[in-house]
PDB file of C-alpha atoms in Angstrom:
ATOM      1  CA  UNK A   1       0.000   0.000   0.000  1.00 50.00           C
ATOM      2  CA  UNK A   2       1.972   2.783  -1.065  1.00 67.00           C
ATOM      3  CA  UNK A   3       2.413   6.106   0.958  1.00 82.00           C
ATOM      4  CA  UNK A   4       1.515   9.666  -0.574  1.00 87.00           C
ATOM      5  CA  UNK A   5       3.898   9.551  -3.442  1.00 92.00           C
ATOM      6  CA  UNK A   6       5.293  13.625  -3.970  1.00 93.00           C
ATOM      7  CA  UNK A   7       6.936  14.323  -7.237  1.00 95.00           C
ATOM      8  CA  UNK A   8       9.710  15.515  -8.412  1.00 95.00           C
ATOM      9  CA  UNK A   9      11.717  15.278  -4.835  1.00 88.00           C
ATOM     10  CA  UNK A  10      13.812  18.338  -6.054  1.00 92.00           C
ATOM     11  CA  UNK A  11      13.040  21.126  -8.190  1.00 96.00           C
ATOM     12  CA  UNK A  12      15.176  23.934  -9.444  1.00 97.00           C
ATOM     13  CA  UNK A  13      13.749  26.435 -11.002  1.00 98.00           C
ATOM     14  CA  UNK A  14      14.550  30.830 -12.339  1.00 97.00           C
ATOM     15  CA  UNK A  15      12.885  33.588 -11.006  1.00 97.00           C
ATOM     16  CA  UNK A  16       9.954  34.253 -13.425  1.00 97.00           C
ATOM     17  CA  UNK A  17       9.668  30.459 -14.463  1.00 98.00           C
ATOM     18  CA  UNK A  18       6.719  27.968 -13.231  1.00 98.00           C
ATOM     19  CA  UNK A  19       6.564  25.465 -11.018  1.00 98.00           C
ATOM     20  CA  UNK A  20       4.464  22.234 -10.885  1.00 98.00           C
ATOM     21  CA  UNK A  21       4.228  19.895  -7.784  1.00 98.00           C
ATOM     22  CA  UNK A  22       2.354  16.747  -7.886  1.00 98.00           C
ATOM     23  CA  UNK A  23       0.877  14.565  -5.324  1.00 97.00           C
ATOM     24  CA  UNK A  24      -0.422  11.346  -5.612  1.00 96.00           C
ATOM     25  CA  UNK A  25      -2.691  10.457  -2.233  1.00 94.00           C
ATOM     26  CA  UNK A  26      -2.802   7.416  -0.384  1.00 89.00           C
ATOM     27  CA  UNK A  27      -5.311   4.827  -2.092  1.00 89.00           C
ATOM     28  CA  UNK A  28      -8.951   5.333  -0.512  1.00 87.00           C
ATOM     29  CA  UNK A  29      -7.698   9.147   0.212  1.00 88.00           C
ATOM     30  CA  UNK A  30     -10.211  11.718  -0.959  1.00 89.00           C
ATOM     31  CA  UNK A  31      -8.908  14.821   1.092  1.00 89.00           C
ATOM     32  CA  UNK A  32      -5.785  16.807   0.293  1.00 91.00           C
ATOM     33  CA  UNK A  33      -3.601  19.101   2.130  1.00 89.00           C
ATOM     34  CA  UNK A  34      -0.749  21.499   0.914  1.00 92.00           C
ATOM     35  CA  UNK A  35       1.776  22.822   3.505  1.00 89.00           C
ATOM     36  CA  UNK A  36       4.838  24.969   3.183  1.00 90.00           C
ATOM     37  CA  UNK A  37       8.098  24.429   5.268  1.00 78.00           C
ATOM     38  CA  UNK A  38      10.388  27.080   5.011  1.00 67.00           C
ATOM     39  CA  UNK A  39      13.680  26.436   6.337  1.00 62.00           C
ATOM     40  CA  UNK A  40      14.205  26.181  10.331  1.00 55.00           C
ATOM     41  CA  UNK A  41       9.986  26.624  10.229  1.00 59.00           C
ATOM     42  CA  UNK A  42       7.503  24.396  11.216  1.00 61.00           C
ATOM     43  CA  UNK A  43       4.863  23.590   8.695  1.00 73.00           C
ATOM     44  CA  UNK A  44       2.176  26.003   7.414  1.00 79.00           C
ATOM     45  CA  UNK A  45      -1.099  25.606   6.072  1.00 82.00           C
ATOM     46  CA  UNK A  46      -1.696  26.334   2.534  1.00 91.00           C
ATOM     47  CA  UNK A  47      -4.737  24.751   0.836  1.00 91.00           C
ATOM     48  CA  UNK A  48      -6.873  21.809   1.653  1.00 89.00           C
ATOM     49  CA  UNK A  49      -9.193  20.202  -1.393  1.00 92.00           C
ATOM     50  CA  UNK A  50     -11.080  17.252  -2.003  1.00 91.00           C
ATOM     51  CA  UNK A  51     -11.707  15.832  -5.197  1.00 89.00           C
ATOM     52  CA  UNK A  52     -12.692  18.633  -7.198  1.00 89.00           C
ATOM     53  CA  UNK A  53     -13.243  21.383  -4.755  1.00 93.00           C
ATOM     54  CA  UNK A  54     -11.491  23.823  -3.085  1.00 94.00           C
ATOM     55  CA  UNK A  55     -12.189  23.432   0.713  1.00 89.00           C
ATOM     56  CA  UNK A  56      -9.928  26.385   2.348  1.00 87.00           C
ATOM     57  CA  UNK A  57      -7.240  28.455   0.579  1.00 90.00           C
ATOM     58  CA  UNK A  58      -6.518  30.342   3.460  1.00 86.00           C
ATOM     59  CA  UNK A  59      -3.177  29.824   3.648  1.00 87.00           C
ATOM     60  CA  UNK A  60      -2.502  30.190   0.111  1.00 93.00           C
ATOM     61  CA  UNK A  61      -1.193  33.570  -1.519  1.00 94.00           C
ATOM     62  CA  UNK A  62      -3.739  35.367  -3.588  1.00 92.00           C
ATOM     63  CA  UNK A  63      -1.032  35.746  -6.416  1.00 95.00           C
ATOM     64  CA  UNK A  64       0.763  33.387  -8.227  1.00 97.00           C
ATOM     65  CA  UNK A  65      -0.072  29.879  -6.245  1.00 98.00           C
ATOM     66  CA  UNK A  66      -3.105  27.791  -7.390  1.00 97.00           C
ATOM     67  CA  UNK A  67      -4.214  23.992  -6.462  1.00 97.00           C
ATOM     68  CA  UNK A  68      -6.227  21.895  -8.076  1.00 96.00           C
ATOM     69  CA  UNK A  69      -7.403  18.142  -7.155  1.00 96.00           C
ATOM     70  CA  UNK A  70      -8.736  16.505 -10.445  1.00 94.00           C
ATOM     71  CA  UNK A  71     -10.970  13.791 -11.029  1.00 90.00           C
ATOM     72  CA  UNK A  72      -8.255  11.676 -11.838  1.00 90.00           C
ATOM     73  CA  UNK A  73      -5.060  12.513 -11.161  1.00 93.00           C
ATOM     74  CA  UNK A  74      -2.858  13.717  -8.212  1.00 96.00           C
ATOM     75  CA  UNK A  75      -3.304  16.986  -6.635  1.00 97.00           C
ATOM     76  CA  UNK A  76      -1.399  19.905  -8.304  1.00 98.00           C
ATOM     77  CA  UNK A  77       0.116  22.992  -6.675  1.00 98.00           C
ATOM     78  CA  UNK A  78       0.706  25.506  -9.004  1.00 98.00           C
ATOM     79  CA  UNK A  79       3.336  28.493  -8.707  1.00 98.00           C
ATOM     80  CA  UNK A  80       3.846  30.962 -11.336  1.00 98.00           C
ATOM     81  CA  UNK A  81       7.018  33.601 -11.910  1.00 98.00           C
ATOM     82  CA  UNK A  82       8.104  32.157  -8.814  1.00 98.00           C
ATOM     83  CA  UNK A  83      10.957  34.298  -6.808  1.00 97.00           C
ATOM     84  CA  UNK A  84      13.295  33.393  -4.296  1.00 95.00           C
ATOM     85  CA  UNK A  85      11.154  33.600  -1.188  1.00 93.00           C
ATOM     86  CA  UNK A  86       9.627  30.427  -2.799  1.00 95.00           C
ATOM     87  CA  UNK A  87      12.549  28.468  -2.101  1.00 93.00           C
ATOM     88  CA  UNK A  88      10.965  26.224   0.199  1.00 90.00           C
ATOM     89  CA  UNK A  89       9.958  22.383   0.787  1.00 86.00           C
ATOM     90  CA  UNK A  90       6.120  21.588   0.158  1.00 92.00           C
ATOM     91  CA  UNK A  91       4.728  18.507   1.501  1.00 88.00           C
ATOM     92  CA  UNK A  92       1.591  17.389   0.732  1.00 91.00           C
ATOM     93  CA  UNK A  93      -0.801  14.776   3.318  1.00 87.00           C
ATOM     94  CA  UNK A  94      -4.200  12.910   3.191  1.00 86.00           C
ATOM     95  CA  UNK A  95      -6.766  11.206   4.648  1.00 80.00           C
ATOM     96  CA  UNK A  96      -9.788   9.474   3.714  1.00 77.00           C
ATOM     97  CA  UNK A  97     -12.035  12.138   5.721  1.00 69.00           C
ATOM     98  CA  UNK A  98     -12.077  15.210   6.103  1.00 61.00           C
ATOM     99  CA  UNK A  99     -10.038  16.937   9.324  1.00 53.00           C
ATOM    100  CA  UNK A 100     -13.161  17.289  10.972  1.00 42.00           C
ATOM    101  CA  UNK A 101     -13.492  13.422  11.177  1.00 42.00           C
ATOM    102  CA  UNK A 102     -10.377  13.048  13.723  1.00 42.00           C
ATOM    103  CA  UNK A 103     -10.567   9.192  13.514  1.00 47.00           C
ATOM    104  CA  UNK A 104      -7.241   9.286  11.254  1.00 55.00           C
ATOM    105  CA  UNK A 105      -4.331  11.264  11.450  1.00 63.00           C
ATOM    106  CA  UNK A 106      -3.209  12.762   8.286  1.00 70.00           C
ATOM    107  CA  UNK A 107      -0.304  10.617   6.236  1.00 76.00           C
ATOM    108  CA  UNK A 108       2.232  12.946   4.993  1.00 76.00           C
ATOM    109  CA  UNK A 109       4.233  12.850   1.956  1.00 81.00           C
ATOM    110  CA  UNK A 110       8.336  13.258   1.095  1.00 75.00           C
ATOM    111  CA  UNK A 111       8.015  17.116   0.539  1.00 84.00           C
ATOM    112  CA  UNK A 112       9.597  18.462  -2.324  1.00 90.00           C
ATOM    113  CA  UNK A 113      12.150  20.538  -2.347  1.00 88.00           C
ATOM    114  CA  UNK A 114      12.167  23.548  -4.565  1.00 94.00           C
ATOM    115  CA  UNK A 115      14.725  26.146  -4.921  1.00 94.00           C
ATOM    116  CA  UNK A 116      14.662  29.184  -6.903  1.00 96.00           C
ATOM    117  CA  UNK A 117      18.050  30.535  -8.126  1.00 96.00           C
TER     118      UNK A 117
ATOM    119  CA  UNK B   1      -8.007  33.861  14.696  1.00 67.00           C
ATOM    120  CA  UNK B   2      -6.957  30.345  14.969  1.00 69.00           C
ATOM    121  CA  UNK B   3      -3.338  29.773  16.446  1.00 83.00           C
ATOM    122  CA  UNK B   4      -0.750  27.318  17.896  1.00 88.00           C
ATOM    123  CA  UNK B   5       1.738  28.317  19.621  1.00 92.00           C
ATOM    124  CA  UNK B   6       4.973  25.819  20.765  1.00 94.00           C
ATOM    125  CA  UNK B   7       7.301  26.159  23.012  1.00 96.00           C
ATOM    126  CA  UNK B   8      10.393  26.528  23.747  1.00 95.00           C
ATOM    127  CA  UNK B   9      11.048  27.400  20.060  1.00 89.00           C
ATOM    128  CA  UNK B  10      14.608  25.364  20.292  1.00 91.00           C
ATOM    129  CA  UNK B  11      15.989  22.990  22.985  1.00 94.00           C
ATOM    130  CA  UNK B  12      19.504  21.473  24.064  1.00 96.00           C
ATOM    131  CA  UNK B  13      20.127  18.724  26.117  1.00 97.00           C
ATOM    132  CA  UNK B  14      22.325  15.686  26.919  1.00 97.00           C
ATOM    133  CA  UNK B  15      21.175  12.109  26.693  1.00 98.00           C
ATOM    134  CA  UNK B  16      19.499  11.041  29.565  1.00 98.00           C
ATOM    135  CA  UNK B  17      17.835  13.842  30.108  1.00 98.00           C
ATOM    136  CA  UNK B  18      13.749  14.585  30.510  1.00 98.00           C
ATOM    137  CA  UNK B  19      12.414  17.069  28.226  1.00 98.00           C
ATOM    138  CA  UNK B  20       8.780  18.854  28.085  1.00 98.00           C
ATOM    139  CA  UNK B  21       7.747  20.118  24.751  1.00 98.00           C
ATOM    140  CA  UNK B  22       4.566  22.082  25.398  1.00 98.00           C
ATOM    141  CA  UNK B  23       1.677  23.341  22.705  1.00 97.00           C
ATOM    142  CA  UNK B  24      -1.115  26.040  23.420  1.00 97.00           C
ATOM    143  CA  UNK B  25      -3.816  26.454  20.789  1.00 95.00           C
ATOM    144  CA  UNK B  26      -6.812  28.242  20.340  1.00 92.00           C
ATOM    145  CA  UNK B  27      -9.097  27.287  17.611  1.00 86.00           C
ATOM    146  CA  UNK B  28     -12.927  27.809  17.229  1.00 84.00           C
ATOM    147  CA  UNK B  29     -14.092  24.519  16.454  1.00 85.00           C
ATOM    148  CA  UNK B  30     -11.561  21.905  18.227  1.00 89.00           C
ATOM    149  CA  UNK B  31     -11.812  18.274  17.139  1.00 86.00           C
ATOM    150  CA  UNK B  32      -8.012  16.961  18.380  1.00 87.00           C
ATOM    151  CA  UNK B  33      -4.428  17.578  19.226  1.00 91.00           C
ATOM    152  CA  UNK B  34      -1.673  15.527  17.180  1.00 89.00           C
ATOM    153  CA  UNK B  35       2.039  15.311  17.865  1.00 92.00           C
ATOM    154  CA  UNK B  36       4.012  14.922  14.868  1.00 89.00           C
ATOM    155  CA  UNK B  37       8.298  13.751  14.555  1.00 89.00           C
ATOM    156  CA  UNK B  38       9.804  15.333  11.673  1.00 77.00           C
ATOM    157  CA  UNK B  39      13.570  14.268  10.530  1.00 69.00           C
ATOM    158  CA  UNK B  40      14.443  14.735   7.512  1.00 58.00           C
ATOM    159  CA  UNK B  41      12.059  13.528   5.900  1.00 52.00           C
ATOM    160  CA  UNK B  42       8.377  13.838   6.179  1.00 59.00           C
ATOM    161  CA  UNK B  43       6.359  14.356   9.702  1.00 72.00           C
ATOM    162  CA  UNK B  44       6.046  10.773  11.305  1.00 77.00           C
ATOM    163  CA  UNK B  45       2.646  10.683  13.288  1.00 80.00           C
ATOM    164  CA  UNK B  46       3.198  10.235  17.231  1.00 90.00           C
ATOM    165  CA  UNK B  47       0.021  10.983  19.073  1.00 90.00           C
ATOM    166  CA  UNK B  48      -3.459  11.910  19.009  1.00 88.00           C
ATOM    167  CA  UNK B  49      -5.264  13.678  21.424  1.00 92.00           C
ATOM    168  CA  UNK B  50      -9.311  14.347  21.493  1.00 89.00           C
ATOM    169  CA  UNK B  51      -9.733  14.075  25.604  1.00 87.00           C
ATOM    170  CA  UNK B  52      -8.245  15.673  28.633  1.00 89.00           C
ATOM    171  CA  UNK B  53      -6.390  14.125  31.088  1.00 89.00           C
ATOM    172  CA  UNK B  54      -5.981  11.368  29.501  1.00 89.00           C
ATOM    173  CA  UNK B  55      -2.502  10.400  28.983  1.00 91.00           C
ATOM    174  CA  UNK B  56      -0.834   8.454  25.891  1.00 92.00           C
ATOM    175  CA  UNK B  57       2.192   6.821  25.780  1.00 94.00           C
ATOM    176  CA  UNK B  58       4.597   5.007  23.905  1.00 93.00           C
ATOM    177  CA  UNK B  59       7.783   3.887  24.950  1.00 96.00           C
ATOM    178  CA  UNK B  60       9.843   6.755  25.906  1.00 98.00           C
ATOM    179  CA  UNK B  61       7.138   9.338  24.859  1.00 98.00           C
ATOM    180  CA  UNK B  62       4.069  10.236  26.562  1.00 97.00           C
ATOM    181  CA  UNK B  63       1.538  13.431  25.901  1.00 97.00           C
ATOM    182  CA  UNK B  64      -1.338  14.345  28.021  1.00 96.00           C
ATOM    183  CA  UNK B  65      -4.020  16.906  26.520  1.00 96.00           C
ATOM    184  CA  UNK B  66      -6.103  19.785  28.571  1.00 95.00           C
ATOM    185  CA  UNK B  67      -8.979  20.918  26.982  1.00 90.00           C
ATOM    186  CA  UNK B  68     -10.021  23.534  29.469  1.00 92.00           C
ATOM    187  CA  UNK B  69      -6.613  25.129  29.461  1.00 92.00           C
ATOM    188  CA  UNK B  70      -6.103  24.898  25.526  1.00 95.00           C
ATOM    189  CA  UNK B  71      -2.984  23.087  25.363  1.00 95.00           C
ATOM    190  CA  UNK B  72      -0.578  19.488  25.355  1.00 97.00           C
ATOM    191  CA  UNK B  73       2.857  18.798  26.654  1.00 98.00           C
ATOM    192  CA  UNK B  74       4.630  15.815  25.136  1.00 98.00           C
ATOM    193  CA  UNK B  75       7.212  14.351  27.256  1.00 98.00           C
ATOM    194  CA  UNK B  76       9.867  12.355  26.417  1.00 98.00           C
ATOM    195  CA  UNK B  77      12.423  10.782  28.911  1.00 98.00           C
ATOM    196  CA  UNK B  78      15.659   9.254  28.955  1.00 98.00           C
ATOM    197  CA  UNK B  79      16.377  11.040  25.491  1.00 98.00           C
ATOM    198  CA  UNK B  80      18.431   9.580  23.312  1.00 97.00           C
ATOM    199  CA  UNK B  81      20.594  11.085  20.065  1.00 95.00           C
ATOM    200  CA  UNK B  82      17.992   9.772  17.877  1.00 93.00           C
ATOM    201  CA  UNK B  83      15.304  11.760  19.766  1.00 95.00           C
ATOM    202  CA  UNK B  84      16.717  15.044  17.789  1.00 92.00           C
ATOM    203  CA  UNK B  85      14.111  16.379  15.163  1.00 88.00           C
ATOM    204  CA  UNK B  86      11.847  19.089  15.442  1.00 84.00           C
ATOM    205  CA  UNK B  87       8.197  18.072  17.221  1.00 90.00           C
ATOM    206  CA  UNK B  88       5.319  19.607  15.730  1.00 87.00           C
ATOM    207  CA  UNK B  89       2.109  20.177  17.364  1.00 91.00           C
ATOM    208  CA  UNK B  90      -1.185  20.060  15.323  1.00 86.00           C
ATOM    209  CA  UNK B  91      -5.032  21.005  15.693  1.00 86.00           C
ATOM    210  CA  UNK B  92      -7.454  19.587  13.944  1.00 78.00           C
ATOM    211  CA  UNK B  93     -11.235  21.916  14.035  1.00 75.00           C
ATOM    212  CA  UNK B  94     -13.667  21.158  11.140  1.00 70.00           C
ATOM    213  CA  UNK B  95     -12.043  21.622   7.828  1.00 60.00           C
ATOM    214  CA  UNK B  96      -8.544  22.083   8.822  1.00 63.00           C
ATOM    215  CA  UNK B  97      -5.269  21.117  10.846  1.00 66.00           C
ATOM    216  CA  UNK B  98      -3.010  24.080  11.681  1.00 76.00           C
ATOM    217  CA  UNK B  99       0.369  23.641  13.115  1.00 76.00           C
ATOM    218  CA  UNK B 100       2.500  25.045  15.384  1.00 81.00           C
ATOM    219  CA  UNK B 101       6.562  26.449  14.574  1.00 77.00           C
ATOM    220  CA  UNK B 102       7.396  23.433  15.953  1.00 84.00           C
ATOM    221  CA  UNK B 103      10.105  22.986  18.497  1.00 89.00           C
ATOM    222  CA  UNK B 104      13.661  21.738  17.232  1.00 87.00           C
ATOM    223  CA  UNK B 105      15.180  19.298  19.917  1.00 93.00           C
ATOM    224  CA  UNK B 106      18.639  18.579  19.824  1.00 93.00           C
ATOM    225  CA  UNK B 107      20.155  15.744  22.347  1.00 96.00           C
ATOM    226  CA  UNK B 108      24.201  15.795  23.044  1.00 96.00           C
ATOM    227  CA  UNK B 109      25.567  12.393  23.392  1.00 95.00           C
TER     228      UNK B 109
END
């Protein structure tokens, strides 16, 4: 039973260019979470989505960042003309409920790691 | 607004030693606390918490929850090298699980 599977693991990327992380949640996961680590930080919230929809964004900046959960697929986070202060690792978790349903903790993927030179 | 709030921010100690990490919260809609391990890789789950006073343990670790004051300690005795990382505290309310800045724990052999 595989884990939450991030992808890539690294990513460099140039101010201005995109970047594209993917997660792939456990099997039987329906709820997505996106969190931000920046370095020496504990984790922040960014966007939580379930198939589909768009639960809270509250953590996510207005500009630039987007996330999407498809019908099929992984879970995309999105970040356009991205700039240094980007430089950060994302990690991605699910669970087959929602956080209000506190029956199962959240599983947590790799991160990746993306720096912007 | 919601918060979490951990503390001490950064600990030192030498093997052997007790530590208390501690996590205040305050969140409109609480469902449950969660301690989480992070190395280098991801956040390893170590606890859940939904009721006060009651205390969970594993091994070395142990973390008690209290609802009416809004927060958790997480205890960990006897540390050992392998016990450094940086402990993350977690609440869960309806839709959401916010985390605290964590506290990085370093233990000298």
């Amino acid at each position: 039973n595989a884990g939450v599977m991030q992808n890539p693991r690294h990513l460099v990327r140039r101010r201005g260019q995109e970047a594209r992380l993917r997660c792939s949640p456990m099997k039987g996961h329906s709820h997505v979470y996106w969190y931000r680590q920046l370095p020496e930080e504990g984790l922040k919230f960014m966007v939580y989505l379930q198939k589909e929809n768009i639960i809270d964004e509250s953590g996510m900046p207005k500009e630039r960042f987007s996330a999407e959960f498809p019908k099929e697929g992984p879970s995309i986070l999105r970040i356009q003309q991205v700039v240094r202060g980007d430089s950060a690792a994302y990690f991605c978790a699910s669970s087959p409920q929602g956080a209000g349903s506190y029956n199962s903790p959240l599983h947590f993927g790799n991160g990746t790691r993306l720096t912007v030179t | 607004e919601d918060k979490v709030v951990q503390s001490p921010l950064s600990l030192v100690v030498h093997e052997g030693d007790t530590v208390t990490l501690n996590c205040s919260y305050e969140v409109t809609n609480f469902r449950s606390l969660l301690w989480y391990k992070q190395e280098k890789k991801a956040p390893t789950f170590l606890f859940m918490l939904t009721s006060s006073g009651i205390e969970k343990k594993s091994g070395r670790l142990s973390s008690i929850l209290d609802k009416k004051e809004l927060f958790s300690i997480l205890n960990i005795t006897a540390t050992q090298t392998g016990d450094s990382a940086i402990y993350l505290c977690a609440v869960r309310d309806n839709n959401d699980m916010r985390f605290g800045a964590g506290t990085r724990l370093t233990v000298k052999p």
